[in-house]
mmCIF file of C-alpha atoms in Angstrom:
data_model
loop_
_atom_site.group_PDB
_atom_site.id
_atom_site.type_symbol
_atom_site.label_atom_id
_atom_site.label_comp_id
_atom_site.label_asym_id
_atom_site.label_seq_id
_atom_site.Cartn_x
_atom_site.Cartn_y
_atom_site.Cartn_z
ATOM 1 C CA MET A 682 -39.748 43.704 90.011
ATOM 2 C CA GLY A 683 -38.630 43.584 86.461
ATOM 3 C CA ALA A 684 -37.235 47.053 85.663
ATOM 4 C CA PRO A 685 -34.557 48.194 88.002
ATOM 5 C CA ASP A 686 -33.084 44.631 87.300
ATOM 6 C CA ARG A 687 -33.327 46.791 83.013
ATOM 7 C CA LEU A 688 -31.779 49.117 84.156
ATOM 8 C CA ASN A 689 -28.296 47.005 85.394
ATOM 9 C CA SER A 690 -28.218 44.950 82.121
ATOM 10 C CA LEU A 691 -28.086 48.237 80.309
ATOM 11 C CA PRO A 692 -24.617 48.678 78.294
ATOM 12 C CA LEU A 693 -22.485 51.354 79.987
ATOM 13 C CA SER A 694 -22.023 53.734 76.758
ATOM 14 C CA THR A 695 -25.715 54.406 76.586
ATOM 15 C CA ALA A 696 -25.769 57.239 79.048
ATOM 16 C CA ALA A 697 -22.320 58.049 77.687
ATOM 17 C CA PRO A 698 -24.147 60.584 75.502
ATOM 18 C CA THR A 699 -25.982 62.616 77.608
ATOM 19 C CA GLU A 700 -22.377 64.302 78.481
ATOM 20 C CA ARG A 701 -21.521 64.917 75.060
ATOM 21 C CA GLY A 702 -21.443 68.246 73.682
ATOM 22 C CA ASP A 703 -25.080 69.628 73.652
ATOM 23 C CA ALA A 704 -25.750 69.048 76.904
ATOM 24 C CA ALA A 705 -21.860 69.503 78.962
ATOM 25 C CA ARG A 706 -22.696 72.465 77.822
ATOM 26 C CA ASN A 707 -26.125 73.007 79.082
ATOM 27 C CA ARG A 708 -25.537 71.527 82.589
ATOM 28 C CA ALA A 709 -22.292 74.406 83.009
ATOM 29 C CA LEU A 710 -24.070 76.139 81.837
ATOM 30 C CA LEU A 711 -27.103 75.303 85.392
ATOM 31 C CA LEU A 712 -24.839 74.829 86.459
ATOM 32 C CA ASP A 713 -23.324 78.440 86.937
ATOM 33 C CA ALA A 714 -27.073 80.203 86.866
ATOM 34 C CA ALA A 715 -28.098 78.036 90.003
ATOM 35 C CA ARG A 716 -24.638 78.621 91.598
ATOM 36 C CA THR A 717 -25.321 82.365 90.777
ATOM 37 C CA LEU A 718 -28.550 82.376 91.991
ATOM 38 C CA ILE A 719 -27.542 81.029 95.236
ATOM 39 C CA ALA A 720 -25.373 83.329 95.982
ATOM 40 C CA GLU A 721 -26.822 86.142 95.182
ATOM 41 C CA ARG A 722 -30.600 84.493 98.198
ATOM 42 C CA GLY A 723 -29.938 81.178 99.203
ATOM 43 C CA ALA A 724 -30.935 78.872 98.179
ATOM 44 C CA ASP A 725 -34.394 78.549 100.650
ATOM 45 C CA ALA A 726 -34.944 80.785 97.637
ATOM 46 C CA VAL A 727 -33.704 79.174 93.773
ATOM 47 C CA SER A 728 -36.528 77.469 92.257
ATOM 48 C CA MET A 729 -36.434 75.084 89.567
ATOM 49 C CA ASP A 730 -38.354 77.701 87.099
ATOM 50 C CA ASP A 731 -35.560 80.526 88.334
ATOM 51 C CA VAL A 732 -32.073 78.456 87.336
ATOM 52 C CA ALA A 733 -33.766 77.461 84.269
ATOM 53 C CA ALA A 734 -34.491 81.181 83.559
ATOM 54 C CA ALA A 735 -31.098 82.826 84.331
ATOM 55 C CA ALA A 736 -28.702 79.414 82.065
ATOM 56 C CA GLY A 737 -31.333 80.296 79.213
ATOM 57 C CA VAL A 738 -32.093 76.703 79.011
ATOM 58 C CA GLY A 739 -35.904 74.935 79.698
ATOM 59 C CA LYS A 740 -37.261 73.958 82.120
ATOM 60 C CA GLY A 741 -37.082 69.809 81.056
ATOM 61 C CA THR A 742 -33.979 69.806 80.379
ATOM 62 C CA LEU A 743 -33.544 71.123 83.551
ATOM 63 C CA PHE A 744 -35.040 68.138 85.451
ATOM 64 C CA ARG A 745 -33.977 66.134 82.341
ATOM 65 C CA ARG A 746 -30.039 66.976 83.427
ATOM 66 C CA PHE A 747 -30.923 66.910 87.257
ATOM 67 C CA GLY A 748 -33.646 64.209 87.636
ATOM 68 C CA SER A 749 -35.335 67.180 90.939
ATOM 69 C CA ARG A 750 -34.284 69.921 92.623
ATOM 70 C CA SER A 751 -32.459 67.315 95.316
ATOM 71 C CA GLY A 752 -30.464 66.138 92.130
ATOM 72 C CA LEU A 753 -29.094 69.631 91.561
ATOM 73 C CA MET A 754 -28.770 70.761 95.047
ATOM 74 C CA ILE A 755 -26.788 67.067 95.564
ATOM 75 C CA VAL A 756 -24.581 67.811 92.887
ATOM 76 C CA LEU A 757 -23.544 71.093 93.204
ATOM 77 C CA LEU A 758 -22.951 70.434 96.594
ATOM 78 C CA ASP A 759 -21.111 67.037 95.695
ATOM 79 C CA GLU A 760 -19.116 69.367 93.231
ATOM 80 C CA ASP A 761 -18.102 72.111 96.018
ATOM 81 C CA GLU A 762 -16.847 70.237 98.046
ATOM 82 C CA ALA A 763 -14.515 68.814 95.855
ATOM 83 C CA ALA A 764 -12.988 72.071 94.927
ATOM 84 C CA GLU A 765 -12.859 72.859 98.887
ATOM 85 C CA GLN A 766 -11.236 69.814 99.757
ATOM 86 C CA GLN A 767 -8.989 70.695 96.876
ATOM 87 C CA ALA A 768 -7.867 73.843 97.613
ATOM 88 C CA PHE A 769 -7.155 73.365 101.395
ATOM 89 C CA MET A 770 -5.800 69.880 100.122
ATOM 90 C CA PHE A 771 -3.111 71.076 97.494
ATOM 91 C CA GLY A 772 -4.151 74.303 96.216
ATOM 92 C CA ALA A 773 -1.662 77.801 97.676
ATOM 93 C CA PRO A 774 -0.808 78.740 101.187
ATOM 94 C CA PRO A 775 -2.516 79.832 103.933
ATOM 95 C CA LEU A 776 -4.709 77.840 103.515
ATOM 96 C CA GLY A 777 -3.216 74.987 100.490
ATOM 97 C CA PRO A 778 0.562 73.464 101.822
ATOM 98 C CA GLY A 779 3.189 75.737 102.038
ATOM 99 C CA ALA A 780 1.721 78.065 104.799
ATOM 100 C CA PRO A 781 1.763 77.592 108.433
ATOM 101 C CA PRO A 782 0.743 74.838 109.954
ATOM 102 C CA LEU A 783 -1.292 77.032 112.089
ATOM 103 C CA GLU A 784 -1.920 79.307 109.767
ATOM 104 C CA ARG A 785 -3.431 77.003 107.037
ATOM 105 C CA LEU A 786 -5.491 75.857 109.756
ATOM 106 C CA LEU A 787 -6.516 79.938 110.541
ATOM 107 C CA ALA A 788 -7.491 79.506 107.474
ATOM 108 C CA TYR A 789 -8.780 76.097 107.206
ATOM 109 C CA GLY A 790 -11.563 77.539 109.775
ATOM 110 C CA ARG A 791 -12.630 80.445 108.695
ATOM 111 C CA SER A 792 -13.030 79.223 104.409
ATOM 112 C CA ARG A 793 -15.169 75.931 105.801
ATOM 113 C CA LEU A 794 -17.214 78.582 108.165
ATOM 114 C CA ARG A 795 -18.242 80.405 104.479
ATOM 115 C CA PHE A 796 -18.753 77.130 103.249
ATOM 116 C CA VAL A 797 -21.090 75.317 105.466
ATOM 117 C CA HIS A 798 -23.622 79.054 105.565
ATOM 118 C CA THR A 799 -23.464 79.190 102.049
ATOM 119 C CA HIS A 800 -24.381 75.575 101.449
ATOM 120 C CA HIS A 801 -27.074 75.465 105.308
ATOM 121 C CA ALA A 802 -30.492 73.514 103.636
ATOM 122 C CA LEU A 803 -28.009 70.613 102.263
ATOM 123 C CA LEU A 804 -25.506 69.995 104.450
ATOM 124 C CA SER A 805 -27.931 69.581 107.405
ATOM 125 C CA ASP A 806 -30.071 67.361 105.818
ATOM 126 C CA VAL A 807 -26.777 64.947 105.243
ATOM 127 C CA ALA A 808 -25.715 66.044 109.169
ATOM 128 C CA ARG A 809 -29.449 64.455 110.305
ATOM 129 C CA ASP A 810 -28.348 61.067 109.179
ATOM 130 C CA PRO A 811 -26.519 59.733 112.109
ATOM 131 C CA HIS A 812 -24.667 57.526 109.713
ATOM 132 C CA THR A 813 -23.407 60.014 108.672
ATOM 133 C CA ARG A 814 -22.637 62.911 111.022
ATOM 134 C CA PHE A 815 -19.564 60.451 112.303
ATOM 135 C CA ASN A 816 -18.734 59.306 107.797
ATOM 136 C CA ALA A 817 -17.086 61.153 104.706
ATOM 137 C CA PRO A 818 -17.081 63.607 104.234
ATOM 138 C CA ALA A 819 -16.664 64.872 108.026
ATOM 139 C CA THR A 820 -13.903 62.230 108.920
ATOM 140 C CA LEU A 821 -12.033 64.514 105.968
ATOM 141 C CA HIS A 822 -12.429 67.209 107.279
ATOM 142 C CA HIS A 823 -11.652 66.055 110.749
ATOM 143 C CA THR A 824 -8.309 64.153 109.243
ATOM 144 C CA HIS A 825 -7.057 67.881 107.246
ATOM 145 C CA VAL A 826 -7.028 69.439 111.027
ATOM 146 C CA ARG A 827 -6.120 66.514 112.710
ATOM 147 C CA MET A 828 -3.224 66.956 110.882
ATOM 148 C CA LEU A 829 -3.012 71.238 111.171
ATOM 149 C CA LEU A 830 -3.054 70.446 114.993
ATOM 150 C CA GLU A 831 -0.126 67.868 114.404
ATOM 151 C CA SER A 832 1.969 69.511 112.214
ATOM 152 C CA ALA A 833 1.509 72.436 114.935
ATOM 153 C CA GLY A 834 3.096 70.550 117.504
ATOM 154 C CA THR A 835 -0.324 69.463 119.332
ATOM 155 C CA THR A 836 0.186 67.937 122.118
ATOM 156 C CA GLY A 837 -3.035 65.843 123.932
ATOM 157 C CA ASP A 838 -5.223 63.396 122.483
ATOM 158 C CA LEU A 839 -5.684 65.518 118.726
ATOM 159 C CA ASP A 840 -8.379 63.132 117.836
ATOM 160 C CA ALA A 841 -11.038 64.828 120.678
ATOM 161 C CA GLN A 842 -9.215 68.256 119.327
ATOM 162 C CA ALA A 843 -9.814 67.746 115.811
ATOM 163 C CA ASP A 844 -13.943 67.053 117.068
ATOM 164 C CA ALA A 845 -13.611 70.040 119.278
ATOM 165 C CA LEU A 846 -12.319 72.229 116.347
ATOM 166 C CA THR A 847 -15.085 71.039 113.532
ATOM 167 C CA ALA A 848 -17.216 71.119 116.515
ATOM 168 C CA LEU A 849 -17.773 74.875 116.070
ATOM 169 C CA LEU A 850 -18.097 74.124 112.260
ATOM 170 C CA ASP A 851 -21.905 72.060 112.120
ATOM 171 C CA THR A 852 -23.940 73.056 109.692
ATOM 172 C CA ASP A 853 -26.115 73.452 112.292
ATOM 173 C CA ARG A 854 -24.310 75.565 114.906
ATOM 174 C CA VAL A 855 -23.311 77.980 112.885
ATOM 175 C CA ALA A 856 -26.984 78.277 111.528
ATOM 176 C CA HIS A 857 -28.142 79.077 115.561
ATOM 177 C CA GLU A 858 -25.057 81.473 115.773
ATOM 178 C CA MET A 859 -25.574 83.291 112.889
ATOM 179 C CA THR A 860 -30.414 83.411 111.949
ATOM 180 C CA GLU A 861 -31.003 83.461 116.569
ATOM 181 C CA ARG A 862 -27.722 84.889 118.022
ATOM 182 C CA GLY A 863 -26.960 86.991 115.068
ATOM 183 C CA ARG A 864 -23.891 86.367 115.313
ATOM 184 C CA THR A 865 -21.047 87.098 111.164
ATOM 185 C CA LEU A 866 -19.126 85.007 110.193
ATOM 186 C CA GLU A 867 -16.209 86.710 111.093
ATOM 187 C CA GLN A 868 -16.924 86.869 114.977
ATOM 188 C CA LEU A 869 -17.147 81.989 114.439
ATOM 189 C CA GLY A 870 -13.496 82.939 112.449
ATOM 190 C CA ASP A 871 -12.427 84.792 115.519
ATOM 191 C CA ALA A 872 -13.891 82.469 118.027
ATOM 192 C CA TRP A 873 -12.297 79.796 115.582
ATOM 193 C CA GLU A 874 -9.174 81.244 116.187
ATOM 194 C CA THR A 875 -9.848 81.859 119.734
ATOM 195 C CA VAL A 876 -9.951 77.198 120.103
ATOM 196 C CA ALA A 877 -7.564 76.716 117.505
ATOM 197 C CA ARG A 878 -4.939 79.167 119.226
ATOM 198 C CA LYS A 879 -4.738 77.743 122.390
ATOM 199 C CA LEU A 880 -5.376 74.223 121.345
ATOM 200 C CA CYS A 881 -1.796 74.659 119.665
ATOM 201 C CA GLY A 882 -0.358 76.578 122.721
ATOM 202 C CA THR A 883 -0.122 80.363 121.131
ATOM 203 C CA MET B 1284 -61.638 61.359 115.627
ATOM 204 C CA GLY B 1285 -64.051 61.093 118.760
ATOM 205 C CA ALA B 1286 -61.463 58.936 121.724
ATOM 206 C CA PRO B 1287 -58.700 62.675 122.212
ATOM 207 C CA ASP B 1288 -61.418 65.044 122.676
ATOM 208 C CA ARG B 1289 -62.942 62.449 125.181
ATOM 209 C CA LEU B 1290 -60.054 62.292 126.895
ATOM 210 C CA ASN B 1291 -58.892 65.599 126.667
ATOM 211 C CA SER B 1292 -62.040 66.068 128.527
ATOM 212 C CA LEU B 1293 -62.051 63.981 131.337
ATOM 213 C CA PRO B 1294 -62.112 66.055 134.370
ATOM 214 C CA LEU B 1295 -57.332 66.400 135.640
ATOM 215 C CA SER B 1296 -58.559 65.223 139.380
ATOM 216 C CA THR B 1297 -59.930 61.578 138.299
ATOM 217 C CA ALA B 1298 -55.902 61.150 136.905
ATOM 218 C CA ALA B 1299 -54.845 62.655 141.023
ATOM 219 C CA PRO B 1300 -54.980 58.724 142.986
ATOM 220 C CA THR B 1301 -52.739 57.007 140.393
ATOM 221 C CA GLU B 1302 -50.103 58.984 142.232
ATOM 222 C CA ARG B 1303 -50.692 58.369 145.649
ATOM 223 C CA GLY B 1304 -50.389 55.872 147.922
ATOM 224 C CA ASP B 1305 -49.606 51.722 146.427
ATOM 225 C CA ALA B 1306 -49.724 53.532 143.192
ATOM 226 C CA ALA B 1307 -46.693 55.538 144.070
ATOM 227 C CA ARG B 1308 -44.978 52.922 145.883
ATOM 228 C CA ASN B 1309 -44.795 50.846 142.539
ATOM 229 C CA ARG B 1310 -43.768 53.626 140.988
ATOM 230 C CA ALA B 1311 -40.692 53.829 142.842
ATOM 231 C CA LEU B 1312 -40.360 49.920 142.391
ATOM 232 C CA LEU B 1313 -40.661 50.107 138.536
ATOM 233 C CA LEU B 1314 -38.352 52.858 138.774
ATOM 234 C CA ASP B 1315 -35.704 51.339 140.454
ATOM 235 C CA ALA B 1316 -36.126 47.953 139.073
ATOM 236 C CA ALA B 1317 -35.761 50.007 135.083
ATOM 237 C CA ARG B 1318 -32.456 51.560 136.558
ATOM 238 C CA THR B 1319 -31.030 48.485 138.130
ATOM 239 C CA LEU B 1320 -30.812 46.116 135.304
ATOM 240 C CA ILE B 1321 -29.965 48.888 132.566
ATOM 241 C CA ALA B 1322 -27.006 49.873 134.326
ATOM 242 C CA GLU B 1323 -26.730 45.483 134.590
ATOM 243 C CA ARG B 1324 -27.408 45.413 130.492
ATOM 244 C CA GLY B 1325 -27.772 48.543 128.722
ATOM 245 C CA ALA B 1326 -31.228 49.601 127.632
ATOM 246 C CA ASP B 1327 -31.197 48.217 124.716
ATOM 247 C CA ALA B 1328 -31.296 44.739 127.284
ATOM 248 C CA VAL B 1329 -34.097 45.299 128.851
ATOM 249 C CA SER B 1330 -38.120 44.650 128.267
ATOM 250 C CA MET B 1331 -40.693 45.913 130.011
ATOM 251 C CA ASP B 1332 -41.078 41.574 130.722
ATOM 252 C CA ASP B 1333 -37.561 42.309 132.509
ATOM 253 C CA VAL B 1334 -38.452 45.145 134.335
ATOM 254 C CA ALA B 1335 -42.530 44.050 135.963
ATOM 255 C CA ALA B 1336 -40.389 40.811 136.860
ATOM 256 C CA ALA B 1337 -38.031 42.755 138.943
ATOM 257 C CA ALA B 1338 -40.286 45.277 140.384
ATOM 258 C CA GLY B 1339 -42.272 42.395 141.710
ATOM 259 C CA VAL B 1340 -45.194 44.379 139.586
ATOM 260 C CA GLY B 1341 -47.702 42.922 136.962
ATOM 261 C CA LYS B 1342 -47.125 44.172 134.132
ATOM 262 C CA GLY B 1343 -49.773 45.000 132.931
ATOM 263 C CA THR B 1344 -49.468 47.838 136.398
ATOM 264 C CA LEU B 1345 -45.943 48.971 134.630
ATOM 265 C CA PHE B 1346 -47.949 49.564 130.916
ATOM 266 C CA ARG B 1347 -50.998 52.107 132.810
ATOM 267 C CA ARG B 1348 -48.732 53.577 134.773
ATOM 268 C CA PHE B 1349 -45.650 54.655 132.151
ATOM 269 C CA GLY B 1350 -48.325 54.407 128.888
ATOM 270 C CA SER B 1351 -45.038 52.423 127.463
ATOM 271 C CA ARG B 1352 -41.123 51.324 126.970
ATOM 272 C CA SER B 1353 -40.455 55.013 125.564
ATOM 273 C CA GLY B 1354 -43.155 56.310 127.986
ATOM 274 C CA LEU B 1355 -41.251 54.499 130.746
ATOM 275 C CA MET B 1356 -37.288 55.619 129.531
ATOM 276 C CA ILE B 1357 -38.203 59.503 129.137
ATOM 277 C CA VAL B 1358 -39.492 59.438 133.209
ATOM 278 C CA LEU B 1359 -36.346 57.881 133.598
ATOM 279 C CA LEU B 1360 -34.353 59.861 131.732
ATOM 280 C CA ASP B 1361 -35.380 63.579 133.299
ATOM 281 C CA GLU B 1362 -34.872 62.270 137.026
ATOM 282 C CA ASP B 1363 -31.928 61.510 135.887
ATOM 283 C CA GLU B 1364 -31.762 64.497 134.379
ATOM 284 C CA ALA B 1365 -32.951 66.568 137.531
ATOM 285 C CA ALA B 1366 -30.870 64.403 139.889
ATOM 286 C CA GLU B 1367 -27.383 64.988 137.437
ATOM 287 C CA GLN B 1368 -27.815 69.039 137.001
ATOM 288 C CA GLN B 1369 -28.879 68.973 141.240
ATOM 289 C CA ALA B 1370 -25.251 67.327 141.322
ATOM 290 C CA PHE B 1371 -22.976 69.929 139.657
ATOM 291 C CA MET B 1372 -25.792 73.222 140.935
ATOM 292 C CA PHE B 1373 -25.493 73.106 143.924
ATOM 293 C CA GLY B 1374 -24.279 68.649 145.338
ATOM 294 C CA ALA B 1375 -21.176 68.111 147.037
ATOM 295 C CA PRO B 1376 -17.133 70.364 145.388
ATOM 296 C CA PRO B 1377 -15.427 68.534 142.991
ATOM 297 C CA LEU B 1378 -18.699 68.496 141.050
ATOM 298 C CA GLY B 1379 -20.873 71.297 142.625
ATOM 299 C CA PRO B 1380 -19.594 74.382 144.452
ATOM 300 C CA GLY B 1381 -17.338 74.533 146.465
ATOM 301 C CA ALA B 1382 -13.934 73.227 144.513
ATOM 302 C CA PRO B 1383 -12.831 75.898 141.819
ATOM 303 C CA PRO B 1384 -14.422 76.793 139.110
ATOM 304 C CA LEU B 1385 -11.145 74.671 136.740
ATOM 305 C CA GLU B 1386 -12.085 71.043 138.965
ATOM 306 C CA ARG B 1387 -15.449 71.502 138.487
ATOM 307 C CA LEU B 1388 -15.314 71.836 135.070
ATOM 308 C CA LEU B 1389 -13.082 68.064 135.028
ATOM 309 C CA ALA B 1390 -15.676 66.424 137.589
ATOM 310 C CA TYR B 1391 -18.612 68.167 135.377
ATOM 311 C CA GLY B 1392 -16.188 65.995 131.918
ATOM 312 C CA ARG B 1393 -16.255 62.878 133.149
ATOM 313 C CA SER B 1394 -19.309 63.299 135.222
ATOM 314 C CA ARG B 1395 -21.675 64.306 132.066
ATOM 315 C CA LEU B 1396 -19.371 61.447 130.478
ATOM 316 C CA ARG B 1397 -20.223 58.497 132.091
ATOM 317 C CA PHE B 1398 -23.935 60.200 131.656
ATOM 318 C CA VAL B 1399 -24.703 60.191 127.699
ATOM 319 C CA HIS B 1400 -23.033 56.719 128.014
ATOM 320 C CA THR B 1401 -25.713 55.092 129.700
ATOM 321 C CA HIS B 1402 -28.415 56.959 128.684
ATOM 322 C CA HIS B 1403 -26.860 56.445 125.086
ATOM 323 C CA ALA B 1404 -30.272 55.664 123.872
ATOM 324 C CA LEU B 1405 -33.074 58.246 125.020
ATOM 325 C CA LEU B 1406 -30.525 60.735 124.099
ATOM 326 C CA SER B 1407 -29.645 61.002 120.620
ATOM 327 C CA ASP B 1408 -33.488 60.156 119.878
ATOM 328 C CA VAL B 1409 -34.041 63.456 121.480
ATOM 329 C CA ALA B 1410 -30.590 64.582 120.167
ATOM 330 C CA ARG B 1411 -31.844 64.409 116.613
ATOM 331 C CA ASP B 1412 -34.124 66.473 116.595
ATOM 332 C CA PRO B 1413 -32.691 70.244 115.252
ATOM 333 C CA HIS B 1414 -34.750 71.975 117.305
ATOM 334 C CA THR B 1415 -33.966 70.404 120.786
ATOM 335 C CA ARG B 1416 -30.874 70.365 119.348
ATOM 336 C CA PHE B 1417 -29.292 73.721 120.367
ATOM 337 C CA ASN B 1418 -32.028 73.817 122.948
ATOM 338 C CA ALA B 1419 -33.420 72.771 126.385
ATOM 339 C CA PRO B 1420 -32.154 70.784 128.259
ATOM 340 C CA ALA B 1421 -28.371 71.855 125.684
ATOM 341 C CA THR B 1422 -29.118 75.169 127.058
ATOM 342 C CA LEU B 1423 -28.062 73.840 130.747
ATOM 343 C CA HIS B 1424 -25.070 72.050 129.651
ATOM 344 C CA HIS B 1425 -23.687 74.106 127.791
ATOM 345 C CA THR B 1426 -24.544 77.531 130.319
ATOM 346 C CA HIS B 1427 -23.030 75.405 132.922
ATOM 347 C CA VAL B 1428 -19.701 75.073 131.234
ATOM 348 C CA ARG B 1429 -19.506 78.394 129.809
ATOM 349 C CA MET B 1430 -20.095 80.131 134.274
ATOM 350 C CA LEU B 1431 -17.010 77.416 134.857
ATOM 351 C CA LEU B 1432 -14.473 78.517 131.815
ATOM 352 C CA GLU B 1433 -15.548 81.929 132.913
ATOM 353 C CA SER B 1434 -14.821 81.590 136.531
ATOM 354 C CA ALA B 1435 -11.748 79.545 135.735
ATOM 355 C CA GLY B 1436 -10.516 83.668 133.902
ATOM 356 C CA THR B 1437 -10.731 82.292 130.283
ATOM 357 C CA THR B 1438 -10.097 84.788 127.841
ATOM 358 C CA GLY B 1439 -11.939 85.388 124.619
ATOM 359 C CA ASP B 1440 -15.088 84.202 122.582
ATOM 360 C CA LEU B 1441 -16.507 81.866 125.979
ATOM 361 C CA ASP B 1442 -19.445 80.934 123.606
ATOM 362 C CA ALA B 1443 -17.472 79.305 121.343
ATOM 363 C CA GLN B 1444 -15.300 77.329 123.751
ATOM 364 C CA ALA B 1445 -18.744 76.034 125.564
ATOM 365 C CA ASP B 1446 -20.113 74.540 122.567
ATOM 366 C CA ALA B 1447 -16.386 73.050 121.495
ATOM 367 C CA LEU B 1448 -16.546 71.552 125.127
ATOM 368 C CA THR B 1449 -19.827 70.255 125.326
ATOM 369 C CA ALA B 1450 -19.094 69.037 121.710
ATOM 370 C CA LEU B 1451 -16.838 66.442 123.401
ATOM 371 C CA LEU B 1452 -19.906 65.231 125.927
ATOM 372 C CA ASP B 1453 -22.432 64.640 122.040
ATOM 373 C CA THR B 1454 -24.305 61.448 123.222
ATOM 374 C CA ASP B 1455 -23.419 60.559 119.501
ATOM 375 C CA ARG B 1456 -20.066 60.624 119.426
ATOM 376 C CA VAL B 1457 -19.080 59.484 123.224
ATOM 377 C CA ALA B 1458 -21.200 56.865 121.181
ATOM 378 C CA HIS B 1459 -19.285 56.090 117.991
ATOM 379 C CA GLU B 1460 -16.520 56.365 120.142
ATOM 380 C CA MET B 1461 -16.610 53.890 122.431
ATOM 381 C CA THR B 1462 -18.524 51.419 120.247
ATOM 382 C CA GLU B 1463 -16.600 52.220 116.544
ATOM 383 C CA ARG B 1464 -13.071 52.908 117.797
ATOM 384 C CA GLY B 1465 -12.708 51.527 121.014
ATOM 385 C CA ARG B 1466 -11.902 54.425 123.421
ATOM 386 C CA THR B 1467 -12.449 54.009 126.889
ATOM 387 C CA LEU B 1468 -14.716 56.648 129.340
ATOM 388 C CA GLU B 1469 -11.163 57.104 131.136
ATOM 389 C CA GLN B 1470 -9.247 57.961 127.783
ATOM 390 C CA LEU B 1471 -12.508 60.059 127.476
ATOM 391 C CA GLY B 1472 -12.600 62.661 130.214
ATOM 392 C CA ASP B 1473 -8.393 61.995 130.279
ATOM 393 C CA ALA B 1474 -8.683 63.969 125.689
ATOM 394 C CA TRP B 1475 -11.383 66.223 127.496
ATOM 395 C CA GLU B 1476 -9.406 67.451 130.587
ATOM 396 C CA THR B 1477 -6.816 67.648 127.659
ATOM 397 C CA VAL B 1478 -9.539 70.841 126.343
ATOM 398 C CA ALA B 1479 -10.906 72.186 129.118
ATOM 399 C CA ARG B 1480 -7.133 73.358 130.449
ATOM 400 C CA LYS B 1481 -5.982 74.670 127.879
ATOM 401 C CA LEU B 1482 -8.372 76.871 127.161
ATOM 402 C CA CYS B 1483 -9.020 77.760 131.013
ATOM 403 C CA GLY B 1484 -4.829 78.502 129.897
ATOM 404 C CA THR B 1485 -3.917 75.500 132.681
#
């Protein structure tokens, strides 16, 4: 009973040094190593031992920093989501501003398909929860697609059309299409393009 | 440990008489009463006591027949799904054969929206399971929509377009749109129509 209260009352500054010096360096090394291994083998085939070995950092340090394997995965997903958002909101065209809205929409679809494919394991855990399915960051993606549809002059109910389009990027759907039906990311991107073009009226 | 084995080894014939005579009559009375009450108040507000009282049947009979409240709900969903499938596969136009494919597609969307709204509580339990999300009866609905898109001469990847359309009929989405965003079934039907017409190229 007392422990959480005691933790809550600790001055915030005592946690700060873990981000400094070696700790920050180790954190970056571990995240980079995890990213490289996941890109090579898929998340399911990457153990904490693998990550520690590839980073040249002790396994104890890895667990102290991220708490658990799922803690590490959540930090990775979070950082990657932030980088992806940065790219489609503020990055270079055709994903970012500067390209015509339909071109941005097509680039977004293909980019997001790659993202959900790479991050399948973690994203599907989050999607399982009915309370998060229709909330952030899903809302951010919906809003982005809706904005591009609107900029492209799309007629009719924009929310429904954004939902129909984002449904094609659903993590479980993408995994199902690739694993059970042998579809490639290229084919899924082409299908997304067909639907996007029709909704935009081109 | 012994009880389940003992149940499994009972001869099947001992269960059969429950479907005969009074038992079959009681079953129909109970299902009708449950359907009426659910239509009036929504499934969440209907108790087993309500159903037994409305049917004029003892509560003991209700529990003997369906095992539990969720047993009753599953039988209701199952029978209603079968009746709905019968209607859109073999029933009168515009839902059934005889009407042009786009007209059937529009009728199907509005009919399914009403169905998932009425059956929200149970359908969302089933949808929660990742293994059933992309299997029957979801497959049947996908196949029906895909067939109508194809008959309507829709170009491009038909599976993706059927997925995009059926996503708009997702139980949790419909509940979210109506509860959190104040949309009506009419508005959701109009939005479905917009997307269906664009995909069919009309």
